Amino acid sequence: MIEALSGRRGLLYGLLALYFLVNIALRLALPSSLELDEGQQLFLAQWLAVGYDSQPPFYNWLQYGVVQLLGDSVLALSLLKNAMLFACYGLVGLTAARIIRNPVLVVIAVLGLLTVPQIVFEAQRDLTHTVAVLFAACLFVYALVATLQRPTAGHYALTGLAIGLGVIAKYNFVLLPVAALLAVLCDPVFRRRLFDVRLVLTVVIAVAIVTPHGLWFIEHLQTATDRTLGKLMQDRDISRLEQIGDGLLSLAQALIAFSFVTIGVFAAVFGRQMRAAWRTQSAWSRLIGHMLLILVAALVLLVVVGGASHIKDRWLTPFFFLLPVYLALKIDLLDQPLGSGPKQFGRIALLVMVVVPLILFARVPAARLTGDYKKINVPYQPAIEAILATGRHRPTLIATVEQQMAGNLRLNAPGIPVMIPGYEAFQQPVAFDAGHPLLLIWRDEGKADAPMEPLLQDWHDAYIRTVAGGATPNPIEAHDIALPYHYGRPGDLYHFRYAWVYPPAP
């Protein structure tokens, strides 16, 4: 298979396009419920803004555009994600073709992405901003290689575009161009590209793209950083030494989780060639190798100096996606016959392309057997329809407390604005009178009689006082609705709480 794909590169991208179309079709076949990041995207797709919260806005902008075309739908979510992932594979292919001589190994470098769990599984399951930064990283590496090979104004401009998009895709992207800069400085030939006047294009374009969000970032520094810093740092009080130990252990685990499968597959398939390949070198292998080492060193500094104590493996995606390209490049430098390696690699790639989509799909109906309910098993659609049916009037605004719930409301109550406390800056005026009520919806992991979140209560009180001229809000009359899970076991119910809110009497 690999040999056939290497002879006709269009077949490779046709196969990948089919793979991503299958992923879209299987996602559409699942219940009308959203994962965490999917819910966040539909909620924020109500607005187009230079900044939203702790994540930069690149993916949100793209999602906003797709939603304008296709509406608040699962198709809008899945189509964008799979199109970007397809573009990532394509960009890796273009990069590999520039630095790897053997076309068979170019194909292996591309399909090697299928051996990275964080890309082939986690990105499909529920990642959005990570997909955006992976796309930007793939574009940056392609632009970097193209610029170093053939320094044209277009390539310098493309590099600036990639850097700008990367920074507004995910903040950790900045480590990648810094690592590339230091790696280029280590090579006397590549180093000359940094003293080319056309580098000004790179800087100007990158700055132009970053500036609007950058100004928002400075103005909303706490909003933009609190959640990210909270993920990096330990909540509990520990000594500095313990923090460094926990951080380095976490980093080691993340590196192993990210690279173990890829290295294992290459080692199993290429055997002795893989061991011999470690000793081969070229300007390109040194460049990528230095980048990877610098990135590891930067992450160590983040732990030792920056105080990070928890590194997640998916945060490494925009850096170490290069691993399959690097391994294929090293094997290419041996300039030896590949034997049965490509055939074995092709079988593994095909197996992954069949098994992973099936696992992603089957884990939802499998809950009937296992009792292990996923987010997609939650009966959002029938619950939201049933809640809306209890009202005398259609609400003009629905308020809830978390983004996943908000996204599911957007999906299953189309046309009704949804609000979460903390996003009042985006809130547009709506009618609020005896014929236009407000609807509150909340839950506590599906438990019965969930108390209202204090945050939602406070938002409700403030909203009523604002729109009703300072009047005291009426007492909230909460109701409970319980429905069976999608593919649930008999008797297993998921509870939602809701309350209709009308203006207080004058």
PDB file of N, CA and C in Angstrom, residues 147-148 151 156 184-199:
ATOM      1  N   THR A 147      11.456  28.475   3.530  1.00  0.00           N
ATOM      2  CA  THR A 147      12.264  29.689   3.588  1.00  0.00           C
ATOM      3  C   THR A 147      13.749  29.372   3.638  1.00  0.00           C
ATOM      4  N   LEU A 148      14.105  28.374   4.414  1.00  0.00           N
ATOM      5  CA  LEU A 148      15.522  27.997   4.501  1.00  0.00           C
ATOM      6  C   LEU A 148      16.022  27.417   3.192  1.00  0.00           C
ATOM      7  N   PRO A 151      14.719  31.166  -0.040  1.00  0.00           N
ATOM      8  CA  PRO A 151      14.296  32.368   0.687  1.00  0.00           C
ATOM      9  C   PRO A 151      13.652  33.418  -0.216  1.00  0.00           C
ATOM     10  N   TYR A 156       8.953  34.091   3.358  1.00  0.00           N
ATOM     11  CA  TYR A 156       9.091  34.873   4.593  1.00  0.00           C
ATOM     12  C   TYR A 156       7.720  35.348   5.076  1.00  0.00           C
ATOM     13  N   VAL A 184      18.110  27.405  14.206  1.00  0.00           N
ATOM     14  CA  VAL A 184      18.666  28.001  12.981  1.00  0.00           C
ATOM     15  C   VAL A 184      19.993  28.692  13.287  1.00  0.00           C
ATOM     16  N   LEU A 185      20.091  29.336  14.429  1.00  0.00           N
ATOM     17  CA  LEU A 185      21.347  29.995  14.807  1.00  0.00           C
ATOM     18  C   LEU A 185      22.495  29.002  14.949  1.00  0.00           C
ATOM     19  N   CYS A 186      22.167  27.747  15.224  1.00  0.00           N
ATOM     20  CA  CYS A 186      23.213  26.726  15.405  1.00  0.00           C
ATOM     21  C   CYS A 186      23.806  26.264  14.080  1.00  0.00           C
ATOM     22  N   ASP A 187      23.158  26.587  12.960  1.00  0.00           N
ATOM     23  CA  ASP A 187      23.634  26.130  11.649  1.00  0.00           C
ATOM     24  C   ASP A 187      24.198  27.307  10.863  1.00  0.00           C
ATOM     25  N   PRO A 188      25.455  27.238  10.452  1.00  0.00           N
ATOM     26  CA  PRO A 188      26.084  28.390   9.782  1.00  0.00           C
ATOM     27  C   PRO A 188      25.444  28.746   8.446  1.00  0.00           C
ATOM     28  N   VAL A 189      24.854  27.762   7.752  1.00  0.00           N
ATOM     29  CA  VAL A 189      24.218  28.043   6.464  1.00  0.00           C
ATOM     30  C   VAL A 189      22.834  28.629   6.679  1.00  0.00           C
ATOM     31  N   PHE A 190      22.037  27.959   7.486  1.00  0.00           N
ATOM     32  CA  PHE A 190      20.680  28.443   7.759  1.00  0.00           C
ATOM     33  C   PHE A 190      20.696  29.813   8.443  1.00  0.00           C
ATOM     34  N   ARG A 191      21.733  30.066   9.229  1.00  0.00           N
ATOM     35  CA  ARG A 191      21.807  31.293  10.019  1.00  0.00           C
ATOM     36  C   ARG A 191      21.722  32.548   9.130  1.00  0.00           C
ATOM     37  N   ARG A 192      22.204  32.438   7.902  1.00  0.00           N
ATOM     38  CA  ARG A 192      22.216  33.600   7.014  1.00  0.00           C
ATOM     39  C   ARG A 192      20.808  34.081   6.682  1.00  0.00           C
ATOM     40  N   ARG A 193      19.821  33.190   6.746  1.00  0.00           N
ATOM     41  CA  ARG A 193      18.438  33.581   6.429  1.00  0.00           C
ATOM     42  C   ARG A 193      17.892  34.584   7.446  1.00  0.00           C
ATOM     43  N   LEU A 194      18.482  34.620   8.642  1.00  0.00           N
ATOM     44  CA  LEU A 194      18.018  35.543   9.671  1.00  0.00           C
ATOM     45  C   LEU A 194      18.483  36.967   9.417  1.00  0.00           C
ATOM     46  N   PHE A 195      19.469  37.146   8.527  1.00  0.00           N
ATOM     47  CA  PHE A 195      19.997  38.480   8.243  1.00  0.00           C
ATOM     48  C   PHE A 195      19.541  38.982   6.880  1.00  0.00           C
ATOM     49  N   ASP A 196      18.483  38.361   6.374  1.00  0.00           N
ATOM     50  CA  ASP A 196      17.883  38.771   5.112  1.00  0.00           C
ATOM     51  C   ASP A 196      16.863  39.869   5.404  1.00  0.00           C
ATOM     52  N   VAL A 197      16.884  40.928   4.606  1.00  0.00           N
ATOM     53  CA  VAL A 197      15.977  42.054   4.840  1.00  0.00           C
ATOM     54  C   VAL A 197      14.518  41.628   4.763  1.00  0.00           C
ATOM     55  N   ARG A 198      14.238  40.547   4.037  1.00  0.00           N
ATOM     56  CA  ARG A 198      12.859  40.086   3.905  1.00  0.00           C
ATOM     57  C   ARG A 198      12.309  39.502   5.201  1.00  0.00           C
ATOM     58  N   LEU A 199      13.159  39.313   6.184  1.00  0.00           N
ATOM     59  CA  LEU A 199      12.686  38.880   7.498  1.00  0.00           C
ATOM     60  C   LEU A 199      11.728  39.920   8.095  1.00  0.00           C
TER      61      LEU A 199
END
